[in-house]
Amino acid sequence: MKYAVADISSSSLSVIIAEDSGDGIEVTGKEREPLSLLYYMDGDKLSRRGTEKLVSALSQMKSRLKEAGVGRCWLIATAALRHISDFGEVTEAVRAATGLEMNLIDGRAEAYCDYVANMRYSSEGGAVLVDLGGKSMEICALGKGKEGMTCFDFGLLDLYEKFADGKIQPDEDEAKKMGKYASSRFDKAGLPREGEYTDLVLVGQTCGAIYDMYAEFTDEPKSDGVKVMDRKKFGKLFRRLAHGADRSRLILKTAPEKTHVILPAAAVIKKLIKRFDVERVTVSDRGVKEGYLALVLSGDESGSYYDFDGKRSEGAPRGVADDLPEKQTKKRGRPKKASANAAGAAKKRGRPKKASANAAGAAKKRGRPKKASANAAGAPKKRGRPKKQIT
């Protein structure tokens, strides 16, 4: 059977197709379509137009996967949709139009998927894996399992928006500010420094674009399909990207769709190389999709998939509720106030009745209260003027 995993990231909709070759699952095809949902935000919600763009892209992708003979497809959403407040509404729109269920992946799950996909890069001296995304960054110490993971809630697009001042291409001073900010966040998280790792492994579409630029810049052919960058040569590439006269030409030639995030990525990579004091940087072509597929097929991860043969979705979609204590789903709306009735009786609407002035609790009569009688004996008082006394 052929399998597919589609990922809605901050800058694209990307897909891998894989099948069982007998010796294991092998990726046989990849596809990527630019899709910048972050530019279709309305406050903390995805706009109607953004939802339409997403549904359209997924519908076209689904048709291509069917033509390719895919049997099952998992749809995952990472940082791009992780914090939107209308995730439920967007999920329903996607389900109604395509039949696909979105599985929302949190930061630690995303880091673990990257980890599983890149265990082949583990080394005796120690290797660290870094996934540079648009809205998040995940850093994993390969060989240390889930204990060696650190997740950051900022990414390359955040650096661009924070420091680029609206420019298409940040300048050298802005790149320095980006690197300094990233370093401060790494310090705050207690990220290790030199001596801890000997190899740096990079993951992510932008890192792949950085390598393509590096290969073009150094004019070095790939060796055995492994993408490796030398520390000193990368330093020269960074200087070229930061203030080179032809930097625009170099970027447009190799990664035109990444124009605004190439320099932020290079600035962060430069800081990581210096922090870990590594001489060798490897760029992996495997990431969260490959790791997620390995985990769901092994049963270590669960999620809803679309069955092309049965034309239905199966399995429980993974979502925000999975991260709540004891997996209790949080109800929307304001919580009900505790009843003022200690016995828990139902509270009646309207203004509460005033306490009766009658100590015995007798019903209170309407109208003005009668004046106290001046007759001490309580005899009825006669109307009219009082008679004059005869003297």
mmCIF file of C-alpha atoms in Angstrom:
data_model
loop_
_atom_site.group_PDB
_atom_site.id
_atom_site.type_symbol
_atom_site.label_atom_id
_atom_site.label_comp_id
_atom_site.label_asym_id
_atom_site.label_seq_id
_atom_site.Cartn_x
_atom_site.Cartn_y
_atom_site.Cartn_z
ATOM 1 C CA MET A 1 0.000 0.000 0.000
ATOM 2 C CA LYS A 2 1.055 3.571 -0.651
ATOM 3 C CA TYR A 3 0.931 6.042 2.212
ATOM 4 C CA ALA A 4 1.001 9.828 2.293
ATOM 5 C CA VAL A 5 1.540 12.458 4.970
ATOM 6 C CA ALA A 6 0.632 16.068 4.236
ATOM 7 C CA ASP A 7 1.883 18.877 6.447
ATOM 8 C CA ILE A 8 0.341 22.354 6.728
ATOM 9 C CA SER A 9 3.310 24.481 7.757
ATOM 10 C CA SER A 10 3.766 28.241 8.063
ATOM 11 C CA SER A 11 4.851 28.624 4.437
ATOM 12 C CA SER A 12 3.578 25.649 2.455
ATOM 13 C CA LEU A 13 1.536 22.513 2.054
ATOM 14 C CA SER A 14 4.053 19.708 1.645
ATOM 15 C CA VAL A 15 3.467 15.996 1.031
ATOM 16 C CA ILE A 16 5.499 12.792 1.040
ATOM 17 C CA ILE A 17 4.415 9.527 -0.586
ATOM 18 C CA ALA A 18 5.878 6.286 0.724
ATOM 19 C CA GLU A 19 5.383 2.574 0.262
ATOM 20 C CA ASP A 20 6.523 -0.687 1.787
ATOM 21 C CA SER A 21 9.457 -1.973 -0.212
ATOM 22 C CA GLY A 22 9.742 -5.215 1.773
ATOM 23 C CA ASP A 23 12.742 -3.944 3.705
ATOM 24 C CA GLY A 24 10.777 -1.120 5.273
ATOM 25 C CA ILE A 25 8.948 2.046 4.347
ATOM 26 C CA GLU A 26 10.632 4.005 1.570
ATOM 27 C CA VAL A 27 9.761 7.544 0.505
ATOM 28 C CA THR A 28 9.105 7.492 -3.228
ATOM 29 C CA GLY A 29 7.778 10.985 -3.885
ATOM 30 C CA LYS A 30 7.626 14.516 -2.505
ATOM 31 C CA GLU A 31 5.530 17.530 -3.373
ATOM 32 C CA ARG A 32 5.340 21.064 -2.069
ATOM 33 C CA GLU A 33 2.991 23.965 -2.768
ATOM 34 C CA PRO A 34 3.570 27.477 -1.349
ATOM 35 C CA LEU A 35 0.794 28.356 1.092
ATOM 36 C CA SER A 36 1.409 31.252 3.495
ATOM 37 C CA LEU A 37 -1.611 31.101 5.786
ATOM 38 C CA LEU A 38 0.011 33.549 8.211
ATOM 39 C CA TYR A 39 -0.806 36.347 5.789
ATOM 40 C CA TYR A 40 -4.503 35.465 6.021
ATOM 41 C CA MET A 41 -4.911 35.991 9.734
ATOM 42 C CA ASP A 42 -7.707 38.116 11.186
ATOM 43 C CA GLY A 43 -6.451 38.723 14.689
ATOM 44 C CA ASP A 44 -5.976 35.275 16.212
ATOM 45 C CA LYS A 45 -8.281 33.634 13.671
ATOM 46 C CA LEU A 46 -7.723 32.331 10.167
ATOM 47 C CA SER A 47 -9.785 34.517 7.846
ATOM 48 C CA ARG A 48 -12.522 33.200 5.576
ATOM 49 C CA ARG A 49 -10.239 33.760 2.578
ATOM 50 C CA GLY A 50 -7.429 31.866 4.328
ATOM 51 C CA THR A 51 -9.727 28.926 4.981
ATOM 52 C CA GLU A 52 -10.805 28.937 1.340
ATOM 53 C CA LYS A 53 -7.158 28.925 0.211
ATOM 54 C CA LEU A 54 -6.419 25.990 2.503
ATOM 55 C CA VAL A 55 -9.454 23.990 1.367
ATOM 56 C CA SER A 56 -8.609 24.619 -2.293
ATOM 57 C CA ALA A 57 -4.980 23.488 -1.860
ATOM 58 C CA LEU A 58 -6.037 20.356 0.048
ATOM 59 C CA SER A 59 -8.680 19.450 -2.545
ATOM 60 C CA GLN A 60 -6.132 19.625 -5.358
ATOM 61 C CA MET A 61 -3.594 17.667 -3.326
ATOM 62 C CA LYS A 62 -6.162 14.969 -2.561
ATOM 63 C CA SER A 63 -6.937 14.548 -6.267
ATOM 64 C CA ARG A 64 -3.239 14.126 -7.104
ATOM 65 C CA LEU A 65 -2.754 11.579 -4.322
ATOM 66 C CA LYS A 66 -5.702 9.554 -5.591
ATOM 67 C CA GLU A 67 -4.228 9.538 -9.108
ATOM 68 C CA ALA A 68 -0.917 8.360 -7.624
ATOM 69 C CA GLY A 69 -2.638 5.352 -6.068
ATOM 70 C CA VAL A 70 -2.269 6.378 -2.424
ATOM 71 C CA GLY A 71 -4.312 4.228 -0.044
ATOM 72 C CA ARG A 72 -4.112 6.247 3.173
ATOM 73 C CA CYS A 73 -3.288 9.855 3.916
ATOM 74 C CA TRP A 74 -2.606 11.563 7.239
ATOM 75 C CA LEU A 75 -3.004 15.333 7.377
ATOM 76 C CA ILE A 76 -1.003 17.103 10.083
ATOM 77 C CA ALA A 77 -0.888 20.750 11.132
ATOM 78 C CA THR A 78 2.072 22.224 12.983
ATOM 79 C CA ALA A 79 2.978 25.737 14.151
ATOM 80 C CA ALA A 80 1.031 27.613 11.459
ATOM 81 C CA LEU A 81 -2.316 26.536 12.934
ATOM 82 C CA ARG A 82 -1.197 25.673 16.448
ATOM 83 C CA HIS A 83 -2.360 28.894 18.076
ATOM 84 C CA ILE A 84 -5.388 29.998 16.049
ATOM 85 C CA SER A 85 -8.559 30.347 18.125
ATOM 86 C CA ASP A 86 -10.882 29.036 15.402
ATOM 87 C CA PHE A 87 -9.085 25.739 14.784
ATOM 88 C CA GLY A 88 -12.348 23.849 15.279
ATOM 89 C CA GLU A 89 -14.143 25.870 12.624
ATOM 90 C CA VAL A 90 -11.267 25.481 10.160
ATOM 91 C CA THR A 91 -11.169 21.739 10.837
ATOM 92 C CA GLU A 92 -14.889 21.466 10.131
ATOM 93 C CA ALA A 93 -14.548 23.392 6.865
ATOM 94 C CA VAL A 94 -11.720 21.086 5.718
ATOM 95 C CA ARG A 95 -13.661 17.976 6.729
ATOM 96 C CA ALA A 96 -16.834 19.093 4.965
ATOM 97 C CA ALA A 97 -15.032 19.932 1.706
ATOM 98 C CA THR A 98 -12.440 17.145 1.520
ATOM 99 C CA GLY A 99 -13.251 14.449 4.074
ATOM 100 C CA LEU A 100 -9.775 14.919 5.562
ATOM 101 C CA GLU A 101 -9.254 15.264 9.322
ATOM 102 C CA MET A 102 -6.540 17.591 10.587
ATOM 103 C CA ASN A 103 -4.249 16.172 13.266
ATOM 104 C CA LEU A 104 -2.804 19.054 15.285
ATOM 105 C CA ILE A 105 0.795 18.382 16.361
ATOM 106 C CA ASP A 106 2.192 20.242 19.358
ATOM 107 C CA GLY A 107 5.798 21.396 19.696
ATOM 108 C CA ARG A 108 7.139 18.377 21.567
ATOM 109 C CA ALA A 109 5.407 15.912 19.241
ATOM 110 C CA GLU A 110 6.866 17.766 16.260
ATOM 111 C CA ALA A 111 10.342 17.607 17.809
ATOM 112 C CA TYR A 112 9.974 13.877 18.443
ATOM 113 C CA CYS A 113 8.905 13.250 14.841
ATOM 114 C CA ASP A 114 12.056 15.068 13.664
ATOM 115 C CA TYR A 115 14.080 12.994 16.130
ATOM 116 C CA VAL A 116 12.701 9.651 14.900
ATOM 117 C CA ALA A 117 13.269 10.593 11.259
ATOM 118 C CA ASN A 118 16.924 11.500 11.796
ATOM 119 C CA MET A 119 18.299 8.874 14.151
ATOM 120 C CA ARG A 120 20.678 7.803 11.373
ATOM 121 C CA TYR A 121 22.723 10.923 12.133
ATOM 122 C CA SER A 122 23.411 9.911 15.723
ATOM 123 C CA SER A 123 27.131 9.895 16.451
ATOM 124 C CA GLU A 124 29.341 8.727 19.285
ATOM 125 C CA GLY A 125 30.613 12.238 19.835
ATOM 126 C CA GLY A 126 27.085 13.622 19.983
ATOM 127 C CA ALA A 127 24.868 15.219 17.357
ATOM 128 C CA VAL A 128 22.238 17.917 17.793
ATOM 129 C CA LEU A 129 19.232 18.251 15.482
ATOM 130 C CA VAL A 130 17.712 21.687 14.792
ATOM 131 C CA ASP A 131 14.431 22.248 12.950
ATOM 132 C CA LEU A 132 14.151 25.885 11.835
ATOM 133 C CA GLY A 133 10.503 26.561 11.063
ATOM 134 C CA GLY A 134 8.626 29.727 10.272
ATOM 135 C CA LYS A 135 6.808 29.924 13.619
ATOM 136 C CA SER A 136 8.758 27.566 15.860
ATOM 137 C CA MET A 137 12.140 25.936 16.425
ATOM 138 C CA GLU A 138 12.816 22.487 17.816
ATOM 139 C CA ILE A 139 16.239 21.364 19.063
ATOM 140 C CA CYS A 140 16.928 17.696 19.898
ATOM 141 C CA ALA A 141 20.010 15.954 21.226
ATOM 142 C CA LEU A 142 20.128 12.806 19.059
ATOM 143 C CA GLY A 143 20.488 9.705 21.192
ATOM 144 C CA LYS A 144 18.917 11.225 24.337
ATOM 145 C CA GLY A 145 15.256 10.612 23.533
ATOM 146 C CA LYS A 146 12.535 12.972 24.685
ATOM 147 C CA GLU A 147 14.672 14.212 27.567
ATOM 148 C CA GLY A 148 17.017 16.049 25.194
ATOM 149 C CA MET A 149 14.380 18.191 23.464
ATOM 150 C CA THR A 150 13.887 21.947 23.650
ATOM 151 C CA CYS A 151 11.026 23.727 21.861
ATOM 152 C CA PHE A 152 10.880 27.449 21.100
ATOM 153 C CA ASP A 153 7.721 29.410 20.301
ATOM 154 C CA PHE A 154 9.394 31.695 17.750
ATOM 155 C CA GLY A 155 10.622 31.032 14.238
ATOM 156 C CA LEU A 156 12.183 32.638 11.188
ATOM 157 C CA LEU A 157 9.036 34.549 10.248
ATOM 158 C CA ASP A 158 8.859 35.975 13.761
ATOM 159 C CA LEU A 159 12.468 37.190 13.487
ATOM 160 C CA TYR A 160 11.737 38.743 10.118
ATOM 161 C CA GLU A 161 8.624 40.557 11.353
ATOM 162 C CA LYS A 162 10.331 41.712 14.547
ATOM 163 C CA PHE A 163 13.531 43.126 13.042
ATOM 164 C CA ALA A 164 13.250 43.558 9.261
ATOM 165 C CA ASP A 165 11.142 46.724 9.398
ATOM 166 C CA GLY A 166 9.058 45.718 6.379
ATOM 167 C CA LYS A 167 12.009 45.195 4.028
ATOM 168 C CA ILE A 168 11.920 42.325 1.566
ATOM 169 C CA GLN A 169 15.530 41.519 2.416
ATOM 170 C CA PRO A 170 16.894 42.330 5.896
ATOM 171 C CA ASP A 171 20.248 44.118 6.049
ATOM 172 C CA GLU A 172 23.375 43.189 7.984
ATOM 173 C CA ASP A 173 22.507 45.175 11.139
ATOM 174 C CA GLU A 174 19.058 43.595 11.261
ATOM 175 C CA ALA A 175 20.592 40.147 10.803
ATOM 176 C CA LYS A 176 22.879 40.795 13.792
ATOM 177 C CA LYS A 177 19.860 41.755 15.901
ATOM 178 C CA MET A 178 18.115 38.551 14.854
ATOM 179 C CA GLY A 179 21.121 36.449 15.825
ATOM 180 C CA LYS A 180 21.478 38.272 19.145
ATOM 181 C CA TYR A 181 17.803 37.761 19.975
ATOM 182 C CA ALA A 182 17.975 34.044 19.126
ATOM 183 C CA SER A 183 21.096 33.673 21.300
ATOM 184 C CA SER A 184 19.351 35.311 24.242
ATOM 185 C CA ARG A 185 16.453 32.869 23.927
ATOM 186 C CA PHE A 186 18.884 29.953 23.719
ATOM 187 C CA ASP A 187 20.644 31.209 26.862
ATOM 188 C CA LYS A 188 17.365 31.569 28.722
ATOM 189 C CA ALA A 189 16.404 27.988 27.835
ATOM 190 C CA GLY A 190 19.766 26.688 29.088
ATOM 191 C CA LEU A 191 20.838 25.328 25.706
ATOM 192 C CA PRO A 192 24.303 23.677 25.944
ATOM 193 C CA ARG A 193 27.423 25.352 24.583
ATOM 194 C CA GLU A 194 30.718 24.090 23.130
ATOM 195 C CA GLY A 195 31.892 20.620 24.048
ATOM 196 C CA GLU A 196 28.429 19.052 24.151
ATOM 197 C CA TYR A 197 28.036 18.201 20.455
ATOM 198 C CA THR A 198 30.339 17.432 17.554
ATOM 199 C CA ASP A 199 27.773 17.528 14.728
ATOM 200 C CA LEU A 200 24.946 19.899 13.847
ATOM 201 C CA VAL A 201 22.055 18.521 11.757
ATOM 202 C CA LEU A 202 19.577 20.972 10.212
ATOM 203 C CA VAL A 203 15.971 20.208 9.253
ATOM 204 C CA GLY A 204 13.390 22.298 7.426
ATOM 205 C CA GLN A 205 12.593 23.648 3.988
ATOM 206 C CA THR A 206 14.500 26.880 4.565
ATOM 207 C CA CYS A 207 17.584 24.939 5.662
ATOM 208 C CA GLY A 208 17.337 22.975 2.418
ATOM 209 C CA ALA A 209 17.255 26.270 0.515
ATOM 210 C CA ILE A 210 20.312 27.451 2.476
ATOM 211 C CA TYR A 211 22.203 24.349 1.361
ATOM 212 C CA ASP A 212 21.220 24.865 -2.289
ATOM 213 C CA MET A 213 22.606 28.374 -1.982
ATOM 214 C CA TYR A 214 25.771 27.054 -0.319
ATOM 215 C CA ALA A 215 26.326 24.535 -3.138
ATOM 216 C CA GLU A 216 25.842 27.304 -5.717
ATOM 217 C CA PHE A 217 28.161 29.646 -3.847
ATOM 218 C CA THR A 218 30.992 27.141 -3.285
ATOM 219 C CA ASP A 219 30.522 25.300 -6.587
ATOM 220 C CA GLU A 220 30.896 21.976 -4.782
ATOM 221 C CA PRO A 221 29.006 18.868 -5.969
ATOM 222 C CA LYS A 222 27.056 16.742 -3.503
ATOM 223 C CA SER A 223 28.863 13.635 -2.278
ATOM 224 C CA ASP A 224 26.822 10.417 -1.985
ATOM 225 C CA GLY A 225 23.644 12.434 -1.591
ATOM 226 C CA VAL A 226 24.742 13.779 1.797
ATOM 227 C CA LYS A 227 24.398 17.549 2.187
ATOM 228 C CA VAL A 228 27.294 18.887 4.231
ATOM 229 C CA MET A 229 28.457 22.469 4.822
ATOM 230 C CA ASP A 230 31.899 23.483 6.061
ATOM 231 C CA ARG A 231 31.985 26.012 8.896
ATOM 232 C CA LYS A 232 34.425 28.463 7.295
ATOM 233 C CA LYS A 233 32.769 28.337 3.891
ATOM 234 C CA PHE A 234 29.379 28.896 5.476
ATOM 235 C CA GLY A 235 30.802 31.967 7.220
ATOM 236 C CA LYS A 236 31.769 33.383 3.823
ATOM 237 C CA LEU A 237 28.277 32.628 2.498
ATOM 238 C CA PHE A 238 26.737 34.483 5.431
ATOM 239 C CA ARG A 239 28.838 37.577 4.744
ATOM 240 C CA ARG A 240 27.781 37.424 1.092
ATOM 241 C CA LEU A 241 24.113 37.194 2.073
ATOM 242 C CA ALA A 242 24.443 39.975 4.641
ATOM 243 C CA HIS A 243 26.076 42.684 2.518
ATOM 244 C CA GLY A 244 27.169 41.232 -0.821
ATOM 245 C CA ALA A 245 26.413 43.351 -3.866
ATOM 246 C CA ASP A 246 24.865 40.414 -5.714
ATOM 247 C CA ARG A 247 23.109 38.750 -2.789
ATOM 248 C CA SER A 248 19.685 39.292 -4.368
ATOM 249 C CA ARG A 249 20.782 37.470 -7.503
ATOM 250 C CA LEU A 250 22.087 34.524 -5.455
ATOM 251 C CA ILE A 251 18.838 34.247 -3.465
ATOM 252 C CA LEU A 252 16.538 34.637 -6.464
ATOM 253 C CA LYS A 253 18.515 32.062 -8.412
ATOM 254 C CA THR A 254 18.175 29.327 -5.815
ATOM 255 C CA ALA A 255 15.242 30.113 -3.491
ATOM 256 C CA PRO A 256 13.071 33.030 -4.678
ATOM 257 C CA GLU A 257 10.139 32.056 -2.464
ATOM 258 C CA LYS A 258 12.396 32.242 0.614
ATOM 259 C CA THR A 259 13.767 35.729 -0.031
ATOM 260 C CA HIS A 260 12.601 37.220 3.270
ATOM 261 C CA VAL A 261 13.685 34.358 5.575
ATOM 262 C CA ILE A 262 17.040 33.322 4.069
ATOM 263 C CA LEU A 263 19.059 35.862 6.053
ATOM 264 C CA PRO A 264 17.216 35.190 9.354
ATOM 265 C CA ALA A 265 17.927 31.478 8.861
ATOM 266 C CA ALA A 266 21.596 32.100 8.052
ATOM 267 C CA ALA A 267 21.925 34.336 11.127
ATOM 268 C CA VAL A 268 20.498 31.652 13.436
ATOM 269 C CA ILE A 269 22.629 28.896 11.875
ATOM 270 C CA LYS A 270 25.745 31.050 12.318
ATOM 271 C CA LYS A 271 24.933 31.504 16.021
ATOM 272 C CA LEU A 272 24.306 27.771 16.483
ATOM 273 C CA ILE A 273 27.595 26.831 14.809
ATOM 274 C CA LYS A 274 29.450 29.201 17.116
ATOM 275 C CA ARG A 275 27.504 28.140 20.219
ATOM 276 C CA PHE A 276 28.073 24.407 19.745
ATOM 277 C CA ASP A 277 31.557 24.963 18.228
ATOM 278 C CA VAL A 278 31.036 22.437 15.429
ATOM 279 C CA GLU A 279 33.018 22.244 12.177
ATOM 280 C CA ARG A 280 30.542 20.141 10.222
ATOM 281 C CA VAL A 281 26.904 20.974 9.421
ATOM 282 C CA THR A 282 24.630 18.395 7.774
ATOM 283 C CA VAL A 283 21.325 19.324 6.146
ATOM 284 C CA SER A 284 18.793 16.488 6.354
ATOM 285 C CA ASP A 285 16.082 15.832 3.789
ATOM 286 C CA ARG A 286 13.916 14.118 6.400
ATOM 287 C CA GLY A 287 11.662 15.837 8.880
ATOM 288 C CA VAL A 288 8.360 15.782 10.723
ATOM 289 C CA LYS A 289 6.384 14.009 7.951
ATOM 290 C CA GLU A 290 8.800 11.062 7.710
ATOM 291 C CA GLY A 291 8.938 10.737 11.489
ATOM 292 C CA TYR A 292 5.166 10.956 11.878
ATOM 293 C CA LEU A 293 4.621 8.241 9.265
ATOM 294 C CA ALA A 294 7.079 5.928 11.010
ATOM 295 C CA LEU A 295 5.345 6.496 14.346
ATOM 296 C CA VAL A 296 1.751 5.947 13.146
ATOM 297 C CA LEU A 297 2.687 2.802 11.219
ATOM 298 C CA SER A 298 4.451 1.390 14.275
ATOM 299 C CA GLY A 299 1.520 2.262 16.533
ATOM 300 C CA ASP A 300 3.555 4.649 18.692
ATOM 301 C CA GLU A 301 1.494 7.611 17.439
ATOM 302 C CA SER A 302 -2.208 7.819 16.691
ATOM 303 C CA GLY A 303 -4.166 10.021 14.354
ATOM 304 C CA SER A 304 -6.973 10.113 11.868
ATOM 305 C CA TYR A 305 -6.255 9.121 8.272
ATOM 306 C CA TYR A 306 -8.246 9.262 5.065
ATOM 307 C CA ASP A 307 -8.881 5.903 3.449
ATOM 308 C CA PHE A 308 -9.033 6.391 -0.324
ATOM 309 C CA ASP A 309 -10.453 2.912 -0.870
ATOM 310 C CA GLY A 310 -13.301 3.306 1.602
ATOM 311 C CA LYS A 311 -13.627 7.069 1.108
ATOM 312 C CA ARG A 312 -13.801 7.693 4.807
ATOM 313 C CA SER A 313 -11.692 8.950 7.681
ATOM 314 C CA GLU A 314 -10.647 6.511 10.366
ATOM 315 C CA GLY A 315 -9.020 6.881 13.748
ATOM 316 C CA ALA A 316 -9.307 9.666 16.299
ATOM 317 C CA PRO A 317 -7.910 13.012 15.157
ATOM 318 C CA ARG A 318 -5.158 14.336 17.352
ATOM 319 C CA GLY A 319 -5.861 17.825 18.645
ATOM 320 C CA VAL A 320 -5.395 20.383 21.387
ATOM 321 C CA ALA A 321 -7.518 18.382 23.828
ATOM 322 C CA ASP A 322 -4.914 15.593 23.832
ATOM 323 C CA ASP A 323 -2.598 17.826 25.832
ATOM 324 C CA LEU A 324 -5.087 18.621 28.615
ATOM 325 C CA PRO A 325 -4.809 16.806 31.983
ATOM 326 C CA GLU A 326 -6.422 13.368 31.826
ATOM 327 C CA LYS A 327 -7.457 14.287 28.276
ATOM 328 C CA GLN A 328 -10.493 16.208 29.447
ATOM 329 C CA THR A 329 -11.957 18.453 26.780
ATOM 330 C CA LYS A 330 -12.427 22.042 27.861
ATOM 331 C CA LYS A 331 -15.941 23.392 27.319
ATOM 332 C CA ARG A 332 -16.296 26.736 25.607
ATOM 333 C CA GLY A 333 -18.038 29.719 27.168
ATOM 334 C CA ARG A 334 -17.915 31.299 30.600
ATOM 335 C CA PRO A 335 -17.934 28.925 33.563
ATOM 336 C CA LYS A 336 -21.144 28.835 35.548
ATOM 337 C CA LYS A 337 -21.076 30.700 38.842
ATOM 338 C CA ALA A 338 -21.477 28.689 41.980
ATOM 339 C CA SER A 339 -25.034 28.770 43.300
ATOM 340 C CA ALA A 340 -25.630 31.028 46.271
ATOM 341 C CA ASN A 341 -28.043 28.391 47.604
ATOM 342 C CA ALA A 342 -26.033 26.205 49.954
ATOM 343 C CA ALA A 343 -28.376 23.299 49.364
ATOM 344 C CA GLY A 344 -27.784 23.556 45.615
ATOM 345 C CA ALA A 345 -31.361 24.399 44.770
ATOM 346 C CA ALA A 346 -32.061 25.822 41.354
ATOM 347 C CA LYS A 347 -31.605 29.571 41.193
ATOM 348 C CA LYS A 348 -34.708 31.500 40.113
ATOM 349 C CA ARG A 349 -34.382 34.330 37.651
ATOM 350 C CA GLY A 350 -35.265 37.934 38.528
ATOM 351 C CA ARG A 351 -34.559 40.108 41.539
ATOM 352 C CA PRO A 352 -34.436 38.310 44.873
ATOM 353 C CA LYS A 353 -37.374 38.990 47.181
ATOM 354 C CA LYS A 354 -36.742 41.386 50.063
ATOM 355 C CA ALA A 355 -36.802 39.917 53.498
ATOM 356 C CA SER A 356 -40.223 40.383 55.177
ATOM 357 C CA ALA A 357 -40.420 42.925 57.961
ATOM 358 C CA ASN A 358 -42.852 40.564 59.724
ATOM 359 C CA ALA A 359 -40.767 38.479 62.082
ATOM 360 C CA ALA A 360 -43.234 35.637 61.856
ATOM 361 C CA GLY A 361 -42.895 35.631 58.091
ATOM 362 C CA ALA A 362 -46.521 36.619 57.466
ATOM 363 C CA ALA A 363 -47.460 37.870 54.060
ATOM 364 C CA LYS A 364 -46.862 41.569 53.653
ATOM 365 C CA LYS A 365 -49.934 43.652 52.717
ATOM 366 C CA ARG A 366 -49.673 46.221 49.971
ATOM 367 C CA GLY A 367 -50.296 49.964 50.610
ATOM 368 C CA ARG A 368 -49.180 52.400 53.285
ATOM 369 C CA PRO A 369 -48.880 51.025 56.798
ATOM 370 C CA LYS A 370 -51.575 52.187 59.227
ATOM 371 C CA LYS A 371 -50.560 54.809 61.773
ATOM 372 C CA ALA A 372 -50.429 53.712 65.359
ATOM 373 C CA SER A 373 -53.667 54.589 67.223
ATOM 374 C CA ALA A 374 -53.461 57.429 69.735
ATOM 375 C CA ASN A 375 -56.059 55.595 71.862
ATOM 376 C CA ALA A 376 -54.185 53.691 74.476
ATOM 377 C CA ALA A 377 -56.963 51.187 74.817
ATOM 378 C CA GLY A 378 -56.927 50.575 71.171
ATOM 379 C CA ALA A 379 -60.477 51.907 70.604
ATOM 380 C CA PRO A 380 -61.288 52.989 67.137
ATOM 381 C CA LYS A 381 -60.495 56.618 66.428
ATOM 382 C CA LYS A 382 -63.453 58.881 65.434
ATOM 383 C CA ARG A 383 -63.163 61.172 62.482
ATOM 384 C CA GLY A 384 -63.553 65.009 62.689
ATOM 385 C CA ARG A 385 -62.390 67.680 65.126
ATOM 386 C CA PRO A 386 -62.226 66.727 68.817
ATOM 387 C CA LYS A 387 -64.990 68.218 71.051
ATOM 388 C CA LYS A 388 -64.045 71.195 73.280
ATOM 389 C CA GLN A 389 -64.080 70.552 76.963
ATOM 390 C CA ILE A 390 -66.797 72.502 78.939
ATOM 391 C CA THR A 391 -65.302 74.691 81.612
#
